[in-house]
Every structure is written in C-alpha cells, then in structure tokens.
PDB file of C-alpha atoms in Angstrom:
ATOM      1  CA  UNK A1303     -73.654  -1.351 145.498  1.00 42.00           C
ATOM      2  CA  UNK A1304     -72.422   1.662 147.371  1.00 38.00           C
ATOM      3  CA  UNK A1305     -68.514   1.890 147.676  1.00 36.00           C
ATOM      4  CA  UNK A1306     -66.824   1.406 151.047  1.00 34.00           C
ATOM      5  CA  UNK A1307     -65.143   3.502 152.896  1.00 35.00           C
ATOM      6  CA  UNK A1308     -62.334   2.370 155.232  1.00 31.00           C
ATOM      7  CA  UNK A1309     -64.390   3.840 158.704  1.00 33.00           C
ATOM      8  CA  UNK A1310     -63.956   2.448 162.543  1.00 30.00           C
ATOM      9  CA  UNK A1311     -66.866   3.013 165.332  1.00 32.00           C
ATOM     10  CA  UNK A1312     -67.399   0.790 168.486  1.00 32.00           C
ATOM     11  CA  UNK A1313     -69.592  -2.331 168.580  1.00 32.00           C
ATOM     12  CA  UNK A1314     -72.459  -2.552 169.842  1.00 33.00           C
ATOM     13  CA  UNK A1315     -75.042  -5.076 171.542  1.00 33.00           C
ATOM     14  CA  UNK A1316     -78.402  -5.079 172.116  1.00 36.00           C
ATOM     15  CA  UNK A1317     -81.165  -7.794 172.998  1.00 35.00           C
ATOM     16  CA  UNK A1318     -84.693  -6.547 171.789  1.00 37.00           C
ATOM     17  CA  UNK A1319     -87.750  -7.675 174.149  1.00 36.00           C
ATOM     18  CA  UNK A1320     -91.010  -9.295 173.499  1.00 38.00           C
ATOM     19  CA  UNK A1321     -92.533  -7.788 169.821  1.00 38.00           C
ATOM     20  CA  UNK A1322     -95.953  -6.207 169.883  1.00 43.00           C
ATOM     21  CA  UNK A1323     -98.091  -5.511 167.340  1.00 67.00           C
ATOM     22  CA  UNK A1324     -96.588  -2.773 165.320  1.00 91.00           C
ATOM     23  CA  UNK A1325     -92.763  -2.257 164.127  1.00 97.00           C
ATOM     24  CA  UNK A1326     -92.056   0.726 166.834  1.00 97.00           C
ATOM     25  CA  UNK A1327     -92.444  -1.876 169.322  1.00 94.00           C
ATOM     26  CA  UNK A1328     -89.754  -4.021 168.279  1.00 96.00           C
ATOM     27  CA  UNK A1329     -87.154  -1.271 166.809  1.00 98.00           C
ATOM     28  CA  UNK A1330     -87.330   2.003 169.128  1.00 98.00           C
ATOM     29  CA  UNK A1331     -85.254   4.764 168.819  1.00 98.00           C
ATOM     30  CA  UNK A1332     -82.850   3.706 170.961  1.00 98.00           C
ATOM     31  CA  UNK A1333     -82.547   0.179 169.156  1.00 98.00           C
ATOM     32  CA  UNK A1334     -82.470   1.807 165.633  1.00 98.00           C
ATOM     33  CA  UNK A1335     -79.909   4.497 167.022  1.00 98.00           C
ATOM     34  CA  UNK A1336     -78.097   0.957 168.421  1.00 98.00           C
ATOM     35  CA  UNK A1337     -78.402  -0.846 165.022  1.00 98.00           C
ATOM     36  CA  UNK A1338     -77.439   1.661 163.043  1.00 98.00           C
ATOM     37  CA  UNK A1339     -74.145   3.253 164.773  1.00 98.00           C
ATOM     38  CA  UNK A1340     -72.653   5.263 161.723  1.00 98.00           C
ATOM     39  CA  UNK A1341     -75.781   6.654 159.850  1.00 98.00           C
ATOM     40  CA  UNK A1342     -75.358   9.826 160.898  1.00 98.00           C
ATOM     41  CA  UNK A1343     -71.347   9.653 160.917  1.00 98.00           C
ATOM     42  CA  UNK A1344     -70.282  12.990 159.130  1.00 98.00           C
ATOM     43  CA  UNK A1345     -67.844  10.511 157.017  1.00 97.00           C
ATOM     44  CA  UNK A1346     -71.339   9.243 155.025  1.00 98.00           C
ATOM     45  CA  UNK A1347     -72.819  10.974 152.645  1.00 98.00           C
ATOM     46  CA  UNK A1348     -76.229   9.838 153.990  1.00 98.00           C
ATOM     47  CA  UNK A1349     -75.823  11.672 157.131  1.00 98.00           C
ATOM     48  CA  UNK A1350     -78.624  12.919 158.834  1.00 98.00           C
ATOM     49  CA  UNK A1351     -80.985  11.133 155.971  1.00 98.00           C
ATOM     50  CA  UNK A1352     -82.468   7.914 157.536  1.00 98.00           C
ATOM     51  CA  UNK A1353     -83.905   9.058 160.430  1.00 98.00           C
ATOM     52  CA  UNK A1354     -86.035   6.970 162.538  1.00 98.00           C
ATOM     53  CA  UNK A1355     -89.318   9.057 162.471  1.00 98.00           C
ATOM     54  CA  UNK A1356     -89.189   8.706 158.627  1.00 98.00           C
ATOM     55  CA  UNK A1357     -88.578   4.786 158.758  1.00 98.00           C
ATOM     56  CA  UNK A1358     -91.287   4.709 161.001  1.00 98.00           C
ATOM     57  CA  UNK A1359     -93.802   6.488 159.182  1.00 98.00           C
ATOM     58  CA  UNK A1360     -93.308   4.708 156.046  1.00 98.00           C
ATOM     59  CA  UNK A1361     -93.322   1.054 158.161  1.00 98.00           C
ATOM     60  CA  UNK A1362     -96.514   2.036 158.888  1.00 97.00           C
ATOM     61  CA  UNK A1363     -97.902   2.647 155.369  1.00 97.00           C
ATOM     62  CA  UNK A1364     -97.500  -1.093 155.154  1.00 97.00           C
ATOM     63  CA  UNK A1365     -99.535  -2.794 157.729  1.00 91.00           C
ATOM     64  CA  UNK A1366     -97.575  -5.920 157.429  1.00 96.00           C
ATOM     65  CA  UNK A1367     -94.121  -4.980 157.173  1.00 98.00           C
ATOM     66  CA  UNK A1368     -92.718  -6.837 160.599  1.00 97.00           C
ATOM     67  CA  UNK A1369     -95.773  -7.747 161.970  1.00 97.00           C
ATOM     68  CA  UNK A1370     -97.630 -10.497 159.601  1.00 96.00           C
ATOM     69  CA  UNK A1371     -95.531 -13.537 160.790  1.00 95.00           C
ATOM     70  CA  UNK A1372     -97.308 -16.258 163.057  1.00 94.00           C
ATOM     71  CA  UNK A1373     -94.787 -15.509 165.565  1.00 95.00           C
ATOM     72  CA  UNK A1374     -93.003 -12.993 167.382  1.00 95.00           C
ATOM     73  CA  UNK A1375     -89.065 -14.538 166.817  1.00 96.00           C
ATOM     74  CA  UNK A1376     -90.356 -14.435 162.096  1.00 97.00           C
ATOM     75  CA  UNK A1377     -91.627 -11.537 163.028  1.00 97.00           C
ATOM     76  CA  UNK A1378     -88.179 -10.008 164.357  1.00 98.00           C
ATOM     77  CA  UNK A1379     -86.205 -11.932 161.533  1.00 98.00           C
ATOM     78  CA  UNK A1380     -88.251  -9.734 158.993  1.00 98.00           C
ATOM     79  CA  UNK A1381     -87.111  -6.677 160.557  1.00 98.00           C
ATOM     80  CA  UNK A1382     -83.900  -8.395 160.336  1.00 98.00           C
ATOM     81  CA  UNK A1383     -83.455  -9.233 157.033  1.00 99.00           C
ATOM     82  CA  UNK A1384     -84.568  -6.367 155.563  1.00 99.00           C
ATOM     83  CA  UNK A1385     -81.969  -4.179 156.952  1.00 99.00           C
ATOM     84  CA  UNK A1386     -79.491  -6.994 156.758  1.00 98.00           C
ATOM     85  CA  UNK A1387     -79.925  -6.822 153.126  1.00 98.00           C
ATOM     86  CA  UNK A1388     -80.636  -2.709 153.154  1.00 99.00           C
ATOM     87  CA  UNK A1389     -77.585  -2.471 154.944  1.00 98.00           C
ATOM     88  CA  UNK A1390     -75.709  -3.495 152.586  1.00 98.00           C
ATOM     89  CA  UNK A1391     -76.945  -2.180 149.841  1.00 98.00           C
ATOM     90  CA  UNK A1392     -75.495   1.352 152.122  1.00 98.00           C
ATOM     91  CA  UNK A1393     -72.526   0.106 153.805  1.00 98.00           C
ATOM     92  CA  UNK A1394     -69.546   2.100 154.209  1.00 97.00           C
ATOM     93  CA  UNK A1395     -67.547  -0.706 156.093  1.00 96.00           C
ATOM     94  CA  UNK A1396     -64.615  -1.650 155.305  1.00 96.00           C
ATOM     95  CA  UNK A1397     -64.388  -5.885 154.239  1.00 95.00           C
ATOM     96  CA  UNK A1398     -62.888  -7.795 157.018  1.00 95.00           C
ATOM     97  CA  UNK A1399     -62.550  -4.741 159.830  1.00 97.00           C
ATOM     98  CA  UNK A1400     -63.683  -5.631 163.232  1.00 97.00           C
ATOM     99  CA  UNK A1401     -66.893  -3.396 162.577  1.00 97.00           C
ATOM    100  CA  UNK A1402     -67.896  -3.985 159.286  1.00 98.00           C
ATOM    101  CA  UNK A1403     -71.257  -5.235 160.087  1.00 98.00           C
ATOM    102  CA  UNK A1404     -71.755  -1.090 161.662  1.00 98.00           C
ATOM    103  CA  UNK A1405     -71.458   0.667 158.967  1.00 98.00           C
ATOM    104  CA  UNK A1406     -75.233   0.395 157.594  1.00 98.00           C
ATOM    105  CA  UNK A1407     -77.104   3.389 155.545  1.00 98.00           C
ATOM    106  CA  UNK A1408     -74.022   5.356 155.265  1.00 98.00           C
ATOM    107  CA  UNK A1409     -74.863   6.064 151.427  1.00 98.00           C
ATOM    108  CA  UNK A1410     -78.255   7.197 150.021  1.00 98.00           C
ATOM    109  CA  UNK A1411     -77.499   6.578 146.144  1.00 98.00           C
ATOM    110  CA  UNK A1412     -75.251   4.941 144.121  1.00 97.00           C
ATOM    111  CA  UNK A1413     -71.888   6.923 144.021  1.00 94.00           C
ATOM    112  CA  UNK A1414     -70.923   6.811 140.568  1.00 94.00           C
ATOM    113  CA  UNK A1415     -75.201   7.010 139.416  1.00 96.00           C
ATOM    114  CA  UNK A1416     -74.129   4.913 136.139  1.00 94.00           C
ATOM    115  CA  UNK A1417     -76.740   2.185 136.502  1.00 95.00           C
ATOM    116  CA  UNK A1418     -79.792   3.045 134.530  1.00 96.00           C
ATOM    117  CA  UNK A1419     -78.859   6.457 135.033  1.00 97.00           C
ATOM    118  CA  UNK A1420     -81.155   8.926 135.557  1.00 97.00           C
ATOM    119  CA  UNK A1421     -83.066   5.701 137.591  1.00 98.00           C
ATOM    120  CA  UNK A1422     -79.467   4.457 139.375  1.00 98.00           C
ATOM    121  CA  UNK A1423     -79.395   2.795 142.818  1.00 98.00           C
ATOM    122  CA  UNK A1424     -81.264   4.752 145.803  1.00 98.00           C
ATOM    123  CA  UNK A1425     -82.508   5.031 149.327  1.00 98.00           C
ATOM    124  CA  UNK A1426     -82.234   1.465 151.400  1.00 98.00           C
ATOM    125  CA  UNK A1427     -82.879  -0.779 148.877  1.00 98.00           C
ATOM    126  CA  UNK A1428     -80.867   0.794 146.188  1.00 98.00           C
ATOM    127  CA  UNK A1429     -83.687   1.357 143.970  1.00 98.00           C
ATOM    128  CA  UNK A1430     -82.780   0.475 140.436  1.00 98.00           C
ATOM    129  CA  UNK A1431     -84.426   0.903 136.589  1.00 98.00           C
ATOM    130  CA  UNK A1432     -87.224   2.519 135.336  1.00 98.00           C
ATOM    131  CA  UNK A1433     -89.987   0.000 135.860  1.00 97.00           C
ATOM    132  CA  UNK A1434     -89.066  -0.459 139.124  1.00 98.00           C
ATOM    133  CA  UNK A1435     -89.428   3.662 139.954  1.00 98.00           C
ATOM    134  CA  UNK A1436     -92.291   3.190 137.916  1.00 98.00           C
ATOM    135  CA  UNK A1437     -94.122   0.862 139.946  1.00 98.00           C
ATOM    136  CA  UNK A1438     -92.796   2.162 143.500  1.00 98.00           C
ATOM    137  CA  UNK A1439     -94.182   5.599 143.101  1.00 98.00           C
ATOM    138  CA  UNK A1440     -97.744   3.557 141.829  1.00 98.00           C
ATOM    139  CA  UNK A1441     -97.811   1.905 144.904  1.00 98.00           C
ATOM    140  CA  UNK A1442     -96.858   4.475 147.418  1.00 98.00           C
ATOM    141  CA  UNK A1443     -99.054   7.391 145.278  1.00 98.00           C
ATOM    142  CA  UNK A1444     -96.106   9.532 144.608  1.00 98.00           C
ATOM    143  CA  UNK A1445     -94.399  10.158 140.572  1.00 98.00           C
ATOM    144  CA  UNK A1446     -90.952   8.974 140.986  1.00 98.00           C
ATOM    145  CA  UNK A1447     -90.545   8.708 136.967  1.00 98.00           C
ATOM    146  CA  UNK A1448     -90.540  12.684 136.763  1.00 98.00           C
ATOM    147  CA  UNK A1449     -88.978  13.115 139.923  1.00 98.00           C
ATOM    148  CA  UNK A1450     -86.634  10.279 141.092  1.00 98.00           C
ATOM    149  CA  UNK A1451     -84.045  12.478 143.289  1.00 98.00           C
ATOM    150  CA  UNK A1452     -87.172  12.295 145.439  1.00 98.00           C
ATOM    151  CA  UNK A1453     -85.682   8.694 146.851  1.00 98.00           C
ATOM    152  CA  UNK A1454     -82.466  10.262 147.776  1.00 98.00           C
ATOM    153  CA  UNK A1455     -83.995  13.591 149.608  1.00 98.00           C
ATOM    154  CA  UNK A1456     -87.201  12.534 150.871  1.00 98.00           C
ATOM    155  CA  UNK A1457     -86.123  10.405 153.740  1.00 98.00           C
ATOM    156  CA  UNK A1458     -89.883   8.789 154.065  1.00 98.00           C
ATOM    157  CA  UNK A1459     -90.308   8.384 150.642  1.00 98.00           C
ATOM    158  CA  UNK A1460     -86.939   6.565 150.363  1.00 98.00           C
ATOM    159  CA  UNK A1461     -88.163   4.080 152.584  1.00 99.00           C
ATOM    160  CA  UNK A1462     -91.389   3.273 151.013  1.00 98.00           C
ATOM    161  CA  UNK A1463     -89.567   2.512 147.990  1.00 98.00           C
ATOM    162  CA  UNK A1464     -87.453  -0.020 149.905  1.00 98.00           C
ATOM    163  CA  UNK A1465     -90.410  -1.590 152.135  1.00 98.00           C
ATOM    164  CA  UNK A1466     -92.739  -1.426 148.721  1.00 98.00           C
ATOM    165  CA  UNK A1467     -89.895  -3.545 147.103  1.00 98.00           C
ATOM    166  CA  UNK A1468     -89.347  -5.608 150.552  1.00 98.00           C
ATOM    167  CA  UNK A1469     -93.606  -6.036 150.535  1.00 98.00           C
ATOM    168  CA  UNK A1470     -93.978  -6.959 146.739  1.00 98.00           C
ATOM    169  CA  UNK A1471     -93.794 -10.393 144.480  1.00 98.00           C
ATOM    170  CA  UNK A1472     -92.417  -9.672 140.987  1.00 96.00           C
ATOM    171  CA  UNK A1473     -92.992 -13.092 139.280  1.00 95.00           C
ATOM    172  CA  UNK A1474     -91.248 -15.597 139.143  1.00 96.00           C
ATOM    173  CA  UNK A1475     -89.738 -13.596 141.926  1.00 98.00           C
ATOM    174  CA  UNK A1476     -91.771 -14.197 145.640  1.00 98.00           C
ATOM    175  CA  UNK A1477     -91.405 -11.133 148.305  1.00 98.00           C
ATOM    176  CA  UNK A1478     -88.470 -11.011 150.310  1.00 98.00           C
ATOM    177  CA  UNK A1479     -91.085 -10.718 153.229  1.00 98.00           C
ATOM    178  CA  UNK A1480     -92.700 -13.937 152.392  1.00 98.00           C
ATOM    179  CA  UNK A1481     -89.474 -15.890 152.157  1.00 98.00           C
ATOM    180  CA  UNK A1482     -88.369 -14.283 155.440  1.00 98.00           C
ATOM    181  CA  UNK A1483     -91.572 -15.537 157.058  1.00 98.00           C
ATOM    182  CA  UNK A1484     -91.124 -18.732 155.554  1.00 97.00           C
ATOM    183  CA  UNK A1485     -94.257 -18.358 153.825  1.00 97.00           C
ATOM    184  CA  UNK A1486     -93.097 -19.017 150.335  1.00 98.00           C
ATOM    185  CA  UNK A1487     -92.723 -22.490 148.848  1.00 98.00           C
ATOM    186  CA  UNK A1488     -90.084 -23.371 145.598  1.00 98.00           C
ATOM    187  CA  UNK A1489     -92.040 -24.455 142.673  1.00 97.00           C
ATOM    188  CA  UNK A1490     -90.053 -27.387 140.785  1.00 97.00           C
ATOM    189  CA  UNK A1491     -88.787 -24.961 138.609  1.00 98.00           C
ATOM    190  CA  UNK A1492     -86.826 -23.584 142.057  1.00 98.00           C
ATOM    191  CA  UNK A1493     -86.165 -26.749 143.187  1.00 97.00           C
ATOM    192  CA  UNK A1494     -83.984 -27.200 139.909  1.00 98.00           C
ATOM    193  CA  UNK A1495     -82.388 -24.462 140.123  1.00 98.00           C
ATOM    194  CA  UNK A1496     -81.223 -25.255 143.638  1.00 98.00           C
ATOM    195  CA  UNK A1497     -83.499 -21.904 144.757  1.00 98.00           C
ATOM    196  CA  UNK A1498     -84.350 -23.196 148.890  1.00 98.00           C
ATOM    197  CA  UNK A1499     -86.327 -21.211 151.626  1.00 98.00           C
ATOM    198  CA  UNK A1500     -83.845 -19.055 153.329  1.00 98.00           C
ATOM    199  CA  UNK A1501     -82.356 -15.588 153.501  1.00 98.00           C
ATOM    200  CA  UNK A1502     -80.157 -16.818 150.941  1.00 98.00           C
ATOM    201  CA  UNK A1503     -83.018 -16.763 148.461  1.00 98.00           C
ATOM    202  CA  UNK A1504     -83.420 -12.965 149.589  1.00 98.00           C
ATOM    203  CA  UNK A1505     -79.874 -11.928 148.055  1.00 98.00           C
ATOM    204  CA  UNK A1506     -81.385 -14.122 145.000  1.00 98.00           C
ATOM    205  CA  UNK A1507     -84.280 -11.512 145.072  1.00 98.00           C
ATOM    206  CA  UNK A1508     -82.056  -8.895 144.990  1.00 98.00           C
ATOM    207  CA  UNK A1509     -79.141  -9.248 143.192  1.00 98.00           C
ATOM    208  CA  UNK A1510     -78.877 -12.554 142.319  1.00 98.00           C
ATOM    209  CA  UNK A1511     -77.538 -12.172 138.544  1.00 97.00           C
ATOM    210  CA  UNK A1512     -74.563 -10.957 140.252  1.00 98.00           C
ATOM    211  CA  UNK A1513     -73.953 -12.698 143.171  1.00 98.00           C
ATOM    212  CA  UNK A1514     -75.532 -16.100 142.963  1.00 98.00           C
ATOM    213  CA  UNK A1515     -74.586 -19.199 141.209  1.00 98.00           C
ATOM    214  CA  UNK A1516     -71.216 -18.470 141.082  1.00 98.00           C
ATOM    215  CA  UNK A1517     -70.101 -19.460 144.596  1.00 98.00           C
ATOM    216  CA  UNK A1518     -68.702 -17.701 147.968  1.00 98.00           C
ATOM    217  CA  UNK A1519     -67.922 -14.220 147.289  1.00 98.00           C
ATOM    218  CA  UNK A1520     -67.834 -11.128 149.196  1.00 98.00           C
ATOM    219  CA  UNK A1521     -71.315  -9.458 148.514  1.00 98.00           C
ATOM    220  CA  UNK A1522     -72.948 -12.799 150.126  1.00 98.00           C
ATOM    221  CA  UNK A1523     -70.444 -12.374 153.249  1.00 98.00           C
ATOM    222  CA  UNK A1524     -71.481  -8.922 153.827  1.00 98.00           C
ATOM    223  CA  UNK A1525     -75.120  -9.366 153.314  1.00 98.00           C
ATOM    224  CA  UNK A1526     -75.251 -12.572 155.848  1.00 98.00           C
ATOM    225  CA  UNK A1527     -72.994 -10.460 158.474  1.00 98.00           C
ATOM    226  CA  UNK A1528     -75.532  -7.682 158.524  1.00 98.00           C
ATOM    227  CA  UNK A1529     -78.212 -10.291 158.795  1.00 98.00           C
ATOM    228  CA  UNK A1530     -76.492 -12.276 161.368  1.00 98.00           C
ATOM    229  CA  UNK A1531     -75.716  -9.122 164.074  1.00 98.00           C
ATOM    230  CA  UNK A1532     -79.130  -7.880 163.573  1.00 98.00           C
ATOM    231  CA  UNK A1533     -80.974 -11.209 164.907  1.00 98.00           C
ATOM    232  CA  UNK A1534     -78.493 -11.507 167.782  1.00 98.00           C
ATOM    233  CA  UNK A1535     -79.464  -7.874 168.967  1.00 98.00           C
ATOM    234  CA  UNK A1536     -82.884  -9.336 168.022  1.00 98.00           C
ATOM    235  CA  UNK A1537     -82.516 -12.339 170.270  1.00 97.00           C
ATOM    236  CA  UNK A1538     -83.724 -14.993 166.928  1.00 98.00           C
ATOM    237  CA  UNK A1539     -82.053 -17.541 164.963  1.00 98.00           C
ATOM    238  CA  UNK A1540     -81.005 -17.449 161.294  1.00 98.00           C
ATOM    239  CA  UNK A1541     -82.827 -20.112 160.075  1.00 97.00           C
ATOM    240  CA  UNK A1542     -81.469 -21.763 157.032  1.00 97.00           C
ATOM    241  CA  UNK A1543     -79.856 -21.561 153.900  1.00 98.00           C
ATOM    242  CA  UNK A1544     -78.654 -18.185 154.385  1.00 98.00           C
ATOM    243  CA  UNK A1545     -76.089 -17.880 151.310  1.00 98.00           C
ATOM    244  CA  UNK A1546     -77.021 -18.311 147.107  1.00 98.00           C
ATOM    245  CA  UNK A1547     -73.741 -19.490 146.471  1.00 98.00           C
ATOM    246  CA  UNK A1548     -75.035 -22.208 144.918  1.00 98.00           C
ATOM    247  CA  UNK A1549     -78.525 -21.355 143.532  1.00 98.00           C
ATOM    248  CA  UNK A1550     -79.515 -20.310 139.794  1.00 98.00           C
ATOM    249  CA  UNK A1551     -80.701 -16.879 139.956  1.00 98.00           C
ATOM    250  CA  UNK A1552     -84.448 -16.515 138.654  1.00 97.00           C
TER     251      UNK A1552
END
C-alpha cells in the first residue's frame, strides 16, 4: 500500500440524489471533485492523473459497474466500496488526522515498486503480479505484460484495470461487486473460515493474507473509514460485517 503522507485539507459533505441508470448519474463531476478533495493536491504524486472523464469512460466499458444492483441505495454502496477500498489502496492521509478519510488517489503506484517488480502495485486498485496484468490487459484488449507503466500514465486504462479487478471472480475468490450487491453466498468452506457477506469480505478479496485473520489493525480502519464517508455523502447504510478481523483469508 502507498505510503502516507502527513497532509491537511477541509472536510467535506455531500448527499448524492436519486441514482439513474448509468454511473455519471450518481457520481458527477462535482461529487467526484467532492469525494475526492486531494487528488489533484500538488503534495501527491498522482496529481492531475485520475481525472473524472477517464473514470468515466472506463465505468462505462463495464455495463454493470454501479448499476446491476436491484436497487438504487446497492447500487450507490458499489460505487462506494470500490473507492472505499481504491482509496486506500492511494491514500496519502495521515492515520488518526481529522481528514484522513480525504486523502484518496493521491498515489498512482507503489512508491518503493518492490512488489513483483516490474508488475508492482498501480492505478486504483494497486494492480499487483504478473497474472493479474496478464489477465487485465485480456479483458480490457490492451498488452499490459509488455507495457505495464501503461497503468500508471494512462489515466483510463488505470481504471479499467481496477473496475476489471472490481468486475471479476478469481476462484475461490467471488467479485468484490457481487459481495457489495449482496449477491454472493459463502460456501461451507467460507462459513468455516468465518468468511460472511459484507464489505469486510471485500478487504478479504483484496488483501486479505495481510490484513485478515489476525485481528483489528490499521489497514482495516482505513479501508472501513473510506467506505463509511463515501455512503454518508451517498445517503446508504453500511450494511454488515464490514471488518475481516476475524475471517481466514481464502
């Protein structure tokens, strides 16, 4: 995960209207300008990167990417659980300061690029590993093996790689989208491992050799604080189970 820096900005509130049918309905410009403060803070090195016509564009190379649920409140805690968990995986916040949770895609790639370097952490998602690059640029048409620096300067293709990762079961693994639209169900083999629907079982997606099983730690906090401000400005609730602290991870 991306270092922190120790940054301050001003808080901000927002309460999103009724959803339509497509993800520019429920996250404007304005709103993603208001949910993502910092981005384009000179202090990040991901200034100027994540712009909202490229998150837009690639949201709508996946039909449904915040949009799919049965109702308008899932379809709103998609939107924000993936950049509860995205926002993370870029903060520059600083661990208990009174605007942590405001300091989301401040970094585009991992800092010190010594996790499966020359396929180390990048764009939203922090994409990580070879296979994973591999099957990304499948999906999305584009040869990230030869040319994965194309995550971390093409600001639409660096979102396709985190919505294609968002969008996509990697067995035993479900899709964070499903779980966040309550549409997965634990086989018994989750159910003994304490894995339970939730955003909790997101981070478990994610990151969970690190950060589940082994009770409350920091990453969770910072993960569920993200989560947490983005469905207030969203106007939804958090559901359940929103930590792993407890869970096996798969």
């Amino acid at each position: 995960m991306a270092a922190r820096l120790a940054l301050a900005a001003c808080a901000t509130a927002l309460v999103i209207g009724v959803a339509a049918a497509d993800v520019a309905s429920i996250i404007t410009q304005d709103v993603y300008n208001a949910m993502l403060p910092n981005k384009d803070n000179p202090l990040c090195p991901a200034n100027g990167f994540y712009t909202y016509d490229a998150f837009i564009q690639a949201a709508n190379s996946f039909p449904g990417f915040g949009t799919s649920g049965s109702s308008d409140e899932l379809n709103k805690r998609d939107l924000a659980a993936f950049f509860g968990q995205t926002s993370h995986e870029t903060t520059g916040g600083t661990r208990g300061a009174a605007d942590q949770f405001q300091w989301g895609y401040c970094f585009k790639e991992e800092l010190n690029q010594a996790t499966s370097p020359p396929y180390y952490g990048r764009g939203p998602i922090q994409l990580t590993g070879q296979a994973n690059y591999q099957q990304a640029g499948d999906a999305i048409g584009v040869d990230l093996v030869s040319n994965p620096n194309l995550v971390s300067t093409d600001p639409v293709v660096s979102f396709k790689t985190a919505i294609w990762f968002w969008m996509t079961a990697q067995s035993p693994k479900p899709s964070c989208h499903d779980v966040a639209l309550g549409n997965w169900t634990p086989s018994s083999d989750d159910a003994a491992a304490g894995r339970v629907p939730g955003y909790g079982v997101i981070t478990n997606i994610i990151n969970g050799g690190i950060e589940c099983g082994v009770g409350p730690n920091d990453a969770n906090v910072d993960r569920i604080g993200y989560y947490k401000r983005y469905c207030d400005m969203f106007g939804v609730g958090y559901g359940d189970n929103l930590d792993c602290y407890t869970q096996q991870h798969f």
